[in-house]
Amino acid sequence: MTLLETLNQDMKQAMKNKDKITLSVIRMVKASIQNETIKLGKDSLSEDEEMTILSREVKQRKDSLQEFKSAGRDDLVQQLETELDILQTYMPKQLTNEELEAIVQLTIEEVNATSKKDMGKVMSAIMPKVKGKADGSQINKLVQKQLSN
């Protein structure tokens, strides 16, 4: 079942349950998917493209969450945390720190990276492997740590 089909089913359930927050989040994600579909001029998106959109939505909310926390807007922090929890249910299972470290180490060996100059090469090789399963900034830190040793 595609992400869009899952969203449609969950949207119907949220309507039945009168769950306004879940309904709102699902509608936002569906709108993002439809906008991307129109922008690319396709009938439907691949699973990979859908995951990219979902990851972008999660990242936007995480960034906003940090801003609201630093501004002391607890009302908006609570709402964003709820939205993030809802979005996380559609994301693939996140990799553990140990799994990420192993992937980073393996990729560094694959591309024969030796210094921080090779950072771009390593990141471009890793990101497709972990798409949607890990945060890019976390991977960036791990790669920097490994290359500085």
CSV table of C-alpha atoms in Angstrom, one decimal:
chain,number,residue,atom,x,y,z
A,1,MET,CA,0.0,0.0,0.0
A,2,THR,CA,1.4,3.4,-1.0
A,3,LEU,CA,1.8,6.3,1.4
A,4,LEU,CA,-1.1,8.1,-0.3
A,5,GLU,CA,-3.4,5.2,0.1
A,6,THR,CA,-2.5,4.9,3.8
A,7,LEU,CA,-3.1,8.6,4.3
A,8,ASN,CA,-6.5,8.3,2.7
A,9,GLN,CA,-7.5,5.5,5.0
A,10,ASP,CA,-6.2,7.2,8.1
A,11,MET,CA,-7.9,10.5,7.0
A,12,LYS,CA,-11.3,8.7,6.9
A,13,GLN,CA,-10.6,7.2,10.3
A,14,ALA,CA,-9.6,10.6,11.7
A,15,MET,CA,-12.9,12.0,10.4
A,16,LYS,CA,-14.9,9.3,12.0
A,17,ASN,CA,-13.0,9.8,15.3
A,18,LYS,CA,-13.4,13.6,15.0
A,19,ASP,CA,-9.6,13.9,15.5
A,20,LYS,CA,-9.0,17.4,14.2
A,21,ILE,CA,-5.2,17.4,14.7
A,22,THR,CA,-4.5,14.1,12.9
A,23,LEU,CA,-6.9,15.2,10.1
A,24,SER,CA,-5.1,18.5,9.8
A,25,VAL,CA,-1.6,16.8,9.6
A,26,ILE,CA,-2.8,14.2,7.1
A,27,ARG,CA,-4.3,16.9,4.9
A,28,MET,CA,-1.1,19.0,5.0
A,29,VAL,CA,1.0,16.0,3.9
A,30,LYS,CA,-1.5,15.0,1.2
A,31,ALA,CA,-1.4,18.6,-0.1
A,32,SER,CA,2.4,18.5,-0.2
A,33,ILE,CA,2.3,15.3,-2.1
A,34,GLN,CA,-0.2,16.6,-4.6
A,35,ASN,CA,1.7,19.9,-5.1
A,36,GLU,CA,4.9,17.9,-5.8
A,37,THR,CA,3.1,15.6,-8.2
A,38,ILE,CA,1.8,18.7,-10.1
A,39,LYS,CA,5.2,20.4,-10.0
A,40,LEU,CA,6.9,17.3,-11.5
A,41,GLY,CA,4.1,16.8,-14.0
A,42,LYS,CA,3.4,13.2,-13.1
A,43,ASP,CA,0.3,11.2,-12.3
A,44,SER,CA,1.7,9.8,-9.1
A,45,LEU,CA,5.0,9.8,-7.2
A,46,SER,CA,7.3,6.9,-6.4
A,47,GLU,CA,7.6,5.6,-2.9
A,48,ASP,CA,11.0,7.3,-2.7
A,49,GLU,CA,9.6,10.6,-3.7
A,50,GLU,CA,6.8,10.3,-1.2
A,51,MET,CA,9.4,9.6,1.6
A,52,THR,CA,11.3,12.6,0.6
A,53,ILE,CA,8.2,14.8,1.0
A,54,LEU,CA,7.4,13.2,4.4
A,55,SER,CA,11.0,13.7,5.5
A,56,ARG,CA,10.8,17.4,4.5
A,57,GLU,CA,7.6,17.8,6.5
A,58,VAL,CA,9.2,16.3,9.6
A,59,LYS,CA,12.3,18.4,9.2
A,60,GLN,CA,10.3,21.6,8.9
A,61,ARG,CA,8.4,20.8,12.1
A,62,LYS,CA,11.6,20.0,13.9
A,63,ASP,CA,13.2,23.3,12.8
A,64,SER,CA,10.1,25.2,13.9
A,65,LEU,CA,10.0,23.3,17.2
A,66,GLN,CA,13.5,24.6,18.0
A,67,GLU,CA,12.5,28.2,17.1
A,68,PHE,CA,9.3,28.0,19.3
A,69,LYS,CA,11.2,26.5,22.2
A,70,SER,CA,13.8,29.3,22.1
A,71,ALA,CA,11.0,31.9,21.8
A,72,GLY,CA,9.2,30.4,24.8
A,73,ARG,CA,6.0,29.6,22.9
A,74,ASP,CA,4.9,26.5,24.9
A,75,ASP,CA,1.5,26.5,23.3
A,76,LEU,CA,3.0,26.0,19.8
A,77,VAL,CA,5.6,23.6,21.1
A,78,GLN,CA,2.9,21.3,22.3
A,79,GLN,CA,1.1,21.4,19.0
A,80,LEU,CA,4.2,20.8,16.9
A,81,GLU,CA,5.2,17.8,19.1
A,82,THR,CA,1.8,16.3,18.6
A,83,GLU,CA,2.1,16.8,14.8
A,84,LEU,CA,5.6,15.3,14.8
A,85,ASP,CA,4.3,12.2,16.6
A,86,ILE,CA,1.6,11.8,14.0
A,87,LEU,CA,4.1,12.2,11.1
A,88,GLN,CA,6.6,9.8,12.7
A,89,THR,CA,4.0,7.0,12.4
A,90,TYR,CA,4.3,7.2,8.6
A,91,MET,CA,8.1,7.3,8.6
A,92,PRO,CA,10.2,4.1,8.2
A,93,LYS,CA,11.7,2.8,11.4
A,94,GLN,CA,14.7,5.0,12.4
A,95,LEU,CA,18.2,3.5,12.5
A,96,THR,CA,19.9,3.2,15.8
A,97,ASN,CA,23.1,5.1,16.5
A,98,GLU,CA,25.1,1.9,16.2
A,99,GLU,CA,23.6,1.0,12.9
A,100,LEU,CA,24.4,4.5,11.6
A,101,GLU,CA,28.0,4.4,12.8
A,102,ALA,CA,28.4,1.1,11.0
A,103,ILE,CA,26.9,2.5,7.7
A,104,VAL,CA,29.1,5.6,8.0
A,105,GLN,CA,32.3,3.5,8.6
A,106,LEU,CA,31.4,1.2,5.7
A,107,THR,CA,30.7,4.1,3.3
A,108,ILE,CA,33.9,5.9,4.3
A,109,GLU,CA,35.8,2.7,3.4
A,110,GLU,CA,33.9,2.3,0.1
A,111,VAL,CA,34.7,5.8,-1.2
A,112,ASN,CA,38.3,5.6,0.3
A,113,ALA,CA,37.7,8.8,2.3
A,114,THR,CA,40.7,9.9,4.4
A,115,SER,CA,40.1,13.5,5.5
A,116,LYS,CA,37.4,16.1,5.9
A,117,LYS,CA,38.0,17.1,2.3
A,118,ASP,CA,36.1,13.9,1.3
A,119,MET,CA,33.0,14.9,3.3
A,120,GLY,CA,30.9,15.6,0.3
A,121,LYS,CA,31.8,12.3,-1.4
A,122,VAL,CA,30.9,10.4,1.8
A,123,MET,CA,27.6,12.3,2.4
A,124,SER,CA,26.4,11.8,-1.2
A,125,ALA,CA,27.1,8.1,-0.9
A,126,ILE,CA,25.4,7.7,2.5
A,127,MET,CA,22.2,9.7,2.1
A,128,PRO,CA,20.5,7.4,-0.5
A,129,LYS,CA,21.2,4.4,1.8
A,130,VAL,CA,19.5,6.0,4.9
A,131,LYS,CA,16.8,8.2,3.2
A,132,GLY,CA,14.0,8.7,5.7
A,133,LYS,CA,15.6,6.4,8.3
A,134,ALA,CA,17.9,9.0,9.8
A,135,ASP,CA,18.4,12.7,10.3
A,136,GLY,CA,20.9,14.3,7.9
A,137,SER,CA,22.5,16.5,10.6
A,138,GLN,CA,23.1,13.4,12.8
A,139,ILE,CA,24.8,11.6,9.9
A,140,ASN,CA,26.8,14.8,9.2
A,141,LYS,CA,28.1,14.8,12.8
A,142,LEU,CA,29.0,11.1,12.6
A,143,VAL,CA,30.9,11.5,9.3
A,144,GLN,CA,32.8,14.4,10.7
A,145,LYS,CA,33.7,12.5,13.8
A,146,GLN,CA,34.9,9.5,11.8
A,147,LEU,CA,36.9,11.6,9.3
A,148,SER,CA,38.6,13.5,12.1
A,149,ASN,CA,40.0,10.4,13.7
